[in-house]
Every structure is written in structure tokens, then in C-alpha cells.
């Protein structure tokens, strides 16, 4: 009997510890003050559907709000890709829109759902080109964040070399955000992009799940009260947690 009690106490303690570790990570991240050069490469190909695409844009708009944006802190450029690179106003990190929150959100809004074929290596190569044509600040970490389902027209093997170049020649960390249902997302490709043994640099998001983006009227209402209360999407525990997780991953 005593042994059982002792055991359940241990389990309770363990659970509390788990909660403290993960709870802190997910909920307390607020602002990133670090100098960073960040590129967002957004899959605008036809394999992503328009609901996921629209929510990706909204997610990005919210995400960049976690960063201090300026010439001396984070600079950010956003581009789309399908079988071609799709540049917004900023085709390099010297553009004035990369150093203001308004400017970065304009870049995000400028993305079009172009719906071409998915050639992810185009995105990988273009990210490198952007670093090459930008005036880079010494010792400022470079991060490339891909938002894609990872389903590459030429298979994931064709991503190995360009991803490796981005990480080695351009000295950039690659983060893979897998967009779409678990059934669709190609995790192998996301792994290749982030780098071998970098599964902690991968986040999966399905915007069609109610907790992470889906409009309230799209799903049946059994817990509407708790939803109404929070008001802000970024405060709910689905996407709010993912937002903070991605923001803290970029800020690492
Ligand atoms: C999106 O489409 C508009 C209108 O055709 C165009 O001006 C803009 O450059 C496009 N944006 C991107 C990122 O391709
Ligand atoms: C970009 O710069 C790297 C490193 O300086 C160089 O090896 C590479 O060839 C350049 N790529 C292009 C497309 O200019
Ligand atoms: C939602 O967020 C906005 C901007 O951050 C804030 O002004 C507003 O008070 C928030 N609303 C609620 C219900 O928390």
C-alpha cells in the first residue's frame, strides 16, 4: 500500500516536472531581441490548398510580431516559390521593408497563391542567392524558415545538395515548418532540409485543425464558450503554442 502511494507521488512529481519544462517553453516566450537575418520561404504551389495558404500568411504575420525588427536587431525577407521564385518587394536584405514590422507584413501580404508545380530546391537555391546579393552583418546568425508540405515534384533526394549548401556555404540554419495534414506532409523532405539529426528544427502545423486556424464556423460547436473567452487566436492553446514554439526556435 505504502509502496503504491510512493509510486503515485513519484509519478505526480514527474508529471509536474514535465509540465514545468514544456509549459515554460510553450507559454513564456515573448520577444526575440537578437540580431538575426531571417528568410521566410513560403510554398505557394498547387499542392498546398488555399485554406492552408491563407492561414500560413496569417500565421507569419503573427509570428513576426514576436521579434524586434530593426537594422541592428532582426531583418526579415519573405519570398514565395513554386517552380519559380516569387519575390515580394524585398529581393534582398538591404531593402527597407526588411527592417520594419509594417514592411515585413507588407511582404507577407504580397505573396500570391501562384499554384505552380512544387520545386523546393528552387526555394533552397533562391535563399542562398538572397544571402549572396545582400549586405550581411558579420557574426549575425542566418536562419531560413521554410513553410511547405515537403512534397517535392522531383522527390526529396534532389533537396540533399541545395539544402547542404544553404547550411554549409551560406552558414544558415534551416527550419522546416510542415504545413498540412500529417497524411500529406513529407517528413523525410523536411528532415533533409533541416539537416540530418535536426528533427528538433521541424514543426508540423495543420491549419485545418480547429485549434490552429480553422474558422469557428467551419467546425461543429461543442466548446464555443472557452473559444469566445480567449478572443485572440494567438492566445488559444493550439496555434498560440505553435507560434511561440516557432518564434523561440528561430530565436535560438
Ligand atoms: C502578387 O501579384 C501581384 C499582382 O499581380 C504582383 O504585383 C506581386 O508582385 C505578386 N507578388 C509576388 C510575391 O509574386
Ligand atoms: C554565393 O556565395 C557563395 C559563397 O561566397 C559561393 O560559393 C556561391 O557560388 C555563390 N552563389 C551564387 C549563385 O553566386
Ligand atoms: C487581442 O490583441 C489585440 C492586439 O494585441 C489587443 O489590443 C486586444 O485587446 C486583444 N483582445 C483580447 C480579447 O484579448
PDB file of N, CA and C in Angstrom, residues 2 13 15 27-29 34 43 72 103 107-108 133 151 180 183 195-196 211 241 251:
ATOM      1  N   UNK A   2       1.828   1.267   0.924  1.00  0.00           N
ATOM      2  CA  UNK A   2       2.722   2.418   1.023  1.00  0.00           C
ATOM      3  C   UNK A   2       3.532   2.598  -0.259  1.00  0.00           C
ATOM      4  N   UNK A  13       5.045  13.856  -9.293  1.00  0.00           N
ATOM      5  CA  UNK A  13       6.190  14.768  -9.356  1.00  0.00           C
ATOM      6  C   UNK A  13       6.764  14.830 -10.766  1.00  0.00           C
ATOM      7  N   UNK A  15       5.179  14.215 -13.523  1.00  0.00           N
ATOM      8  CA  UNK A  15       4.261  14.936 -14.412  1.00  0.00           C
ATOM      9  C   UNK A  15       4.387  16.444 -14.226  1.00  0.00           C
ATOM     10  N   UNK A  27       4.748  28.610 -23.314  1.00  0.00           N
ATOM     11  CA  UNK A  27       3.897  29.742 -22.988  1.00  0.00           C
ATOM     12  C   UNK A  27       4.632  31.014 -22.600  1.00  0.00           C
ATOM     13  N   UNK A  28       5.915  30.927 -22.215  1.00  0.00           N
ATOM     14  CA  UNK A  28       6.516  32.145 -21.682  1.00  0.00           C
ATOM     15  C   UNK A  28       7.380  32.902 -22.689  1.00  0.00           C
ATOM     16  N   UNK A  29       7.591  32.334 -23.886  1.00  0.00           N
ATOM     17  CA  UNK A  29       8.411  33.048 -24.854  1.00  0.00           C
ATOM     18  C   UNK A  29       7.661  34.300 -25.301  1.00  0.00           C
ATOM     19  N   UNK A  34      17.310  39.378 -30.461  1.00  0.00           N
ATOM     20  CA  UNK A  34      18.594  39.048 -31.097  1.00  0.00           C
ATOM     21  C   UNK A  34      18.758  39.671 -32.476  1.00  0.00           C
ATOM     22  N   UNK A  43       5.962  28.062 -49.572  1.00  0.00           N
ATOM     23  CA  UNK A  43       5.486  27.230 -50.677  1.00  0.00           C
ATOM     24  C   UNK A  43       4.124  27.773 -51.150  1.00  0.00           C
ATOM     25  N   UNK A  72      19.621  46.884 -36.426  1.00  0.00           N
ATOM     26  CA  UNK A  72      20.569  46.260 -35.506  1.00  0.00           C
ATOM     27  C   UNK A  72      19.995  45.011 -34.840  1.00  0.00           C
ATOM     28  N   UNK A 103       6.774  46.781 -42.905  1.00  0.00           N
ATOM     29  CA  UNK A 103       7.363  46.371 -44.178  1.00  0.00           C
ATOM     30  C   UNK A 103       7.327  44.855 -44.354  1.00  0.00           C
ATOM     31  N   UNK A 107       5.341  42.507 -47.105  1.00  0.00           N
ATOM     32  CA  UNK A 107       5.923  41.425 -47.907  1.00  0.00           C
ATOM     33  C   UNK A 107       5.069  40.165 -47.806  1.00  0.00           C
ATOM     34  N   UNK A 108       4.615  39.855 -46.593  1.00  0.00           N
ATOM     35  CA  UNK A 108       3.800  38.647 -46.386  1.00  0.00           C
ATOM     36  C   UNK A 108       2.482  38.764 -47.161  1.00  0.00           C
ATOM     37  N   UNK A 133      23.364  38.271 -52.521  1.00  0.00           N
ATOM     38  CA  UNK A 133      23.197  39.632 -53.029  1.00  0.00           C
ATOM     39  C   UNK A 133      22.891  40.639 -51.922  1.00  0.00           C
ATOM     40  N   UNK A 151       6.262  18.064 -50.212  1.00  0.00           N
ATOM     41  CA  UNK A 151       6.022  17.124 -51.311  1.00  0.00           C
ATOM     42  C   UNK A 151       6.640  17.695 -52.576  1.00  0.00           C
ATOM     43  N   UNK A 180       0.080  21.322 -43.427  1.00  0.00           N
ATOM     44  CA  UNK A 180      -0.894  20.386 -43.986  1.00  0.00           C
ATOM     45  C   UNK A 180      -1.144  19.229 -43.044  1.00  0.00           C
ATOM     46  N   UNK A 183      -1.019  13.255 -43.020  1.00  0.00           N
ATOM     47  CA  UNK A 183      -1.021  12.270 -44.099  1.00  0.00           C
ATOM     48  C   UNK A 183      -0.295  12.792 -45.337  1.00  0.00           C
ATOM     49  N   UNK A 195      18.391  19.285 -41.974  1.00  0.00           N
ATOM     50  CA  UNK A 195      19.713  18.692 -41.779  1.00  0.00           C
ATOM     51  C   UNK A 195      19.587  17.395 -41.017  1.00  0.00           C
ATOM     52  N   UNK A 196      20.545  16.486 -41.234  1.00  0.00           N
ATOM     53  CA  UNK A 196      20.488  15.204 -40.546  1.00  0.00           C
ATOM     54  C   UNK A 196      20.489  15.420 -39.024  1.00  0.00           C
ATOM     55  N   UNK A 211      -7.976  23.938 -33.518  1.00  0.00           N
ATOM     56  CA  UNK A 211      -7.117  24.611 -32.547  1.00  0.00           C
ATOM     57  C   UNK A 211      -6.086  25.495 -33.234  1.00  0.00           C
ATOM     58  N   UNK A 241       0.485  28.261 -29.033  1.00  0.00           N
ATOM     59  CA  UNK A 241       1.646  27.470 -28.629  1.00  0.00           C
ATOM     60  C   UNK A 241       2.597  27.249 -29.799  1.00  0.00           C
ATOM     61  N   UNK A 251      14.689  32.032 -32.698  1.00  0.00           N
ATOM     62  CA  UNK A 251      15.500  32.894 -31.836  1.00  0.00           C
ATOM     63  C   UNK A 251      16.666  32.153 -31.169  1.00  0.00           C
TER      64      UNK A 251
END
